[in-house]
């Protein structure tokens, strides 16, 4: 009779055991769940990027400010414009157009060079 009772107790304990722990498909399902979470995090990161192509906002991004390889990226709706620094200060072609003076009150006065007296 003790043997019968031991079998009953063993049968009851076997019901409590998880029979699915040996199923290899469950580990694949868990890996798929992990990948879905990673994909969701990446999508959120892309959507929060200021240069997101799906946003219609105006954004200006300055890369490497103050460095010789500085870039300015301007996004206006779907149009993106990039300005790259040459590293040279005051480079370009042109002629001197006049002189600007800062007054004591902080205002600026521009005097064209070689202009007529009016």
Short mmCIF file of C-alpha atoms in Angstrom, two decimals:
data_model
loop_
_atom_site.label_atom_id
_atom_site.label_comp_id
_atom_site.label_asym_id
_atom_site.label_seq_id
_atom_site.Cartn_x
_atom_site.Cartn_y
_atom_site.Cartn_z
CA UNK A 1 0.00 0.00 0.00
CA UNK A 2 2.87 2.36 0.62
CA UNK A 3 4.04 1.64 -2.90
CA UNK A 4 0.61 2.65 -4.24
CA UNK A 5 0.67 5.82 -2.17
CA UNK A 6 4.17 6.65 -3.46
CA UNK A 7 2.93 6.26 -7.05
CA UNK A 8 0.00 8.62 -6.34
CA UNK A 9 2.30 11.24 -4.84
CA UNK A 10 4.71 10.89 -7.80
CA UNK A 11 1.79 11.25 -10.25
CA UNK A 12 0.58 14.40 -8.47
CA UNK A 13 4.08 15.90 -8.55
CA UNK A 14 4.46 15.09 -12.23
CA UNK A 15 1.36 17.19 -12.95
CA UNK A 16 3.06 20.16 -11.31
CA UNK A 17 6.19 19.72 -13.43
CA UNK A 18 6.47 21.78 -16.60
CA UNK A 19 6.38 19.39 -19.54
CA UNK A 20 7.06 22.24 -22.00
CA UNK A 21 10.55 22.91 -20.65
CA UNK A 22 12.01 20.38 -23.08
CA UNK A 23 10.29 21.92 -26.15
CA UNK A 24 12.92 23.61 -28.42
CA UNK A 25 10.27 25.71 -30.18
CA UNK A 26 9.72 27.74 -26.99
CA UNK A 27 13.31 28.98 -27.04
CA UNK A 28 12.88 30.10 -30.68
CA UNK A 29 9.72 31.97 -29.72
CA UNK A 30 11.62 33.70 -26.91
CA UNK A 31 14.38 34.76 -29.34
CA UNK A 32 11.75 36.17 -31.71
CA UNK A 33 10.27 38.18 -28.83
CA UNK A 34 13.69 39.62 -28.02
CA UNK A 35 14.22 40.64 -31.67
CA UNK A 36 10.81 42.33 -31.76
CA UNK A 37 11.75 44.42 -28.73
CA UNK A 38 15.09 45.37 -30.34
CA UNK A 39 13.33 46.38 -33.57
CA UNK A 40 10.84 48.52 -31.63
CA UNK A 41 13.68 50.32 -29.81
CA UNK A 42 15.49 50.97 -33.12
CA UNK A 43 12.33 52.39 -34.71
CA UNK A 44 11.80 54.73 -31.76
CA UNK A 45 15.44 55.86 -32.04
CA UNK A 46 15.07 56.58 -35.78
CA UNK A 47 11.84 58.52 -35.26
CA UNK A 48 13.44 60.72 -32.58
CA UNK A 49 16.42 61.60 -34.81
CA UNK A 50 16.28 65.31 -35.77
CA UNK A 51 17.14 64.48 -39.39
CA UNK A 52 14.28 62.00 -39.65
CA UNK A 53 13.10 61.99 -43.29
CA UNK A 54 9.47 61.59 -42.20
CA UNK A 55 9.27 64.82 -40.22
CA UNK A 56 8.33 68.07 -41.95
CA UNK A 57 10.14 70.31 -39.48
CA UNK A 58 12.91 72.80 -40.08
CA UNK A 59 16.11 71.60 -38.42
CA UNK A 60 19.71 72.88 -38.44
CA UNK A 61 22.46 70.54 -37.27
CA UNK A 62 26.08 71.65 -36.79
CA UNK A 63 28.61 68.80 -36.87
CA UNK A 64 32.07 69.36 -35.33
CA UNK A 65 31.50 73.03 -34.38
CA UNK A 66 34.63 75.18 -34.47
CA UNK A 67 36.69 72.46 -36.13
CA UNK A 68 38.27 72.68 -39.61
CA UNK A 69 35.94 69.90 -40.85
CA UNK A 70 32.75 71.56 -39.52
CA UNK A 71 29.51 70.88 -41.43
CA UNK A 72 26.14 72.61 -41.26
CA UNK A 73 23.13 70.54 -42.32
CA UNK A 74 19.85 72.39 -42.88
CA UNK A 75 16.65 70.37 -43.28
CA UNK A 76 13.58 72.27 -44.46
CA UNK A 77 10.72 69.81 -44.91
CA UNK A 78 12.03 67.19 -47.31
CA UNK A 79 14.89 69.33 -48.66
CA UNK A 80 18.34 68.94 -47.08
CA UNK A 81 21.26 71.30 -47.72
CA UNK A 82 24.81 70.64 -46.51
CA UNK A 83 27.50 73.28 -46.10
CA UNK A 84 31.06 72.05 -45.54
CA UNK A 85 33.88 74.15 -44.14
CA UNK A 86 37.07 74.52 -46.14
CA UNK A 87 39.02 75.28 -42.98
CA UNK A 88 40.21 78.62 -44.37
CA UNK A 89 39.10 81.83 -42.72
CA UNK A 90 37.84 84.63 -44.94
CA UNK A 91 38.29 82.73 -48.17
CA UNK A 92 36.31 83.56 -51.27
CA UNK A 93 36.21 86.03 -54.10
CA UNK A 94 34.72 89.49 -54.12
CA UNK A 95 35.46 93.13 -53.53
CA UNK A 96 35.16 95.36 -50.51
CA UNK A 97 31.72 96.93 -50.58
CA UNK A 98 32.00 99.37 -47.73
CA UNK A 99 32.58 99.81 -44.04
CA UNK A 100 30.25 99.09 -41.12
CA UNK A 101 30.48 101.10 -37.89
CA UNK A 102 28.98 100.17 -34.52
CA UNK A 103 27.53 103.22 -32.79
CA UNK A 104 27.58 103.83 -29.01
CA UNK A 105 23.93 102.78 -28.72
CA UNK A 106 24.75 99.41 -30.33
CA UNK A 107 23.22 100.15 -33.74
CA UNK A 108 25.18 99.53 -36.94
CA UNK A 109 25.77 102.03 -39.73
CA UNK A 110 26.89 100.83 -43.15
CA UNK A 111 28.79 103.26 -45.38
CA UNK A 112 29.19 102.06 -48.98
CA UNK A 113 32.68 102.53 -50.39
CA UNK A 114 33.01 104.71 -53.44
CA UNK A 115 29.34 105.64 -53.29
CA UNK A 116 27.79 108.94 -54.21
CA UNK A 117 27.04 111.64 -51.65
CA UNK A 118 23.29 111.96 -51.35
#
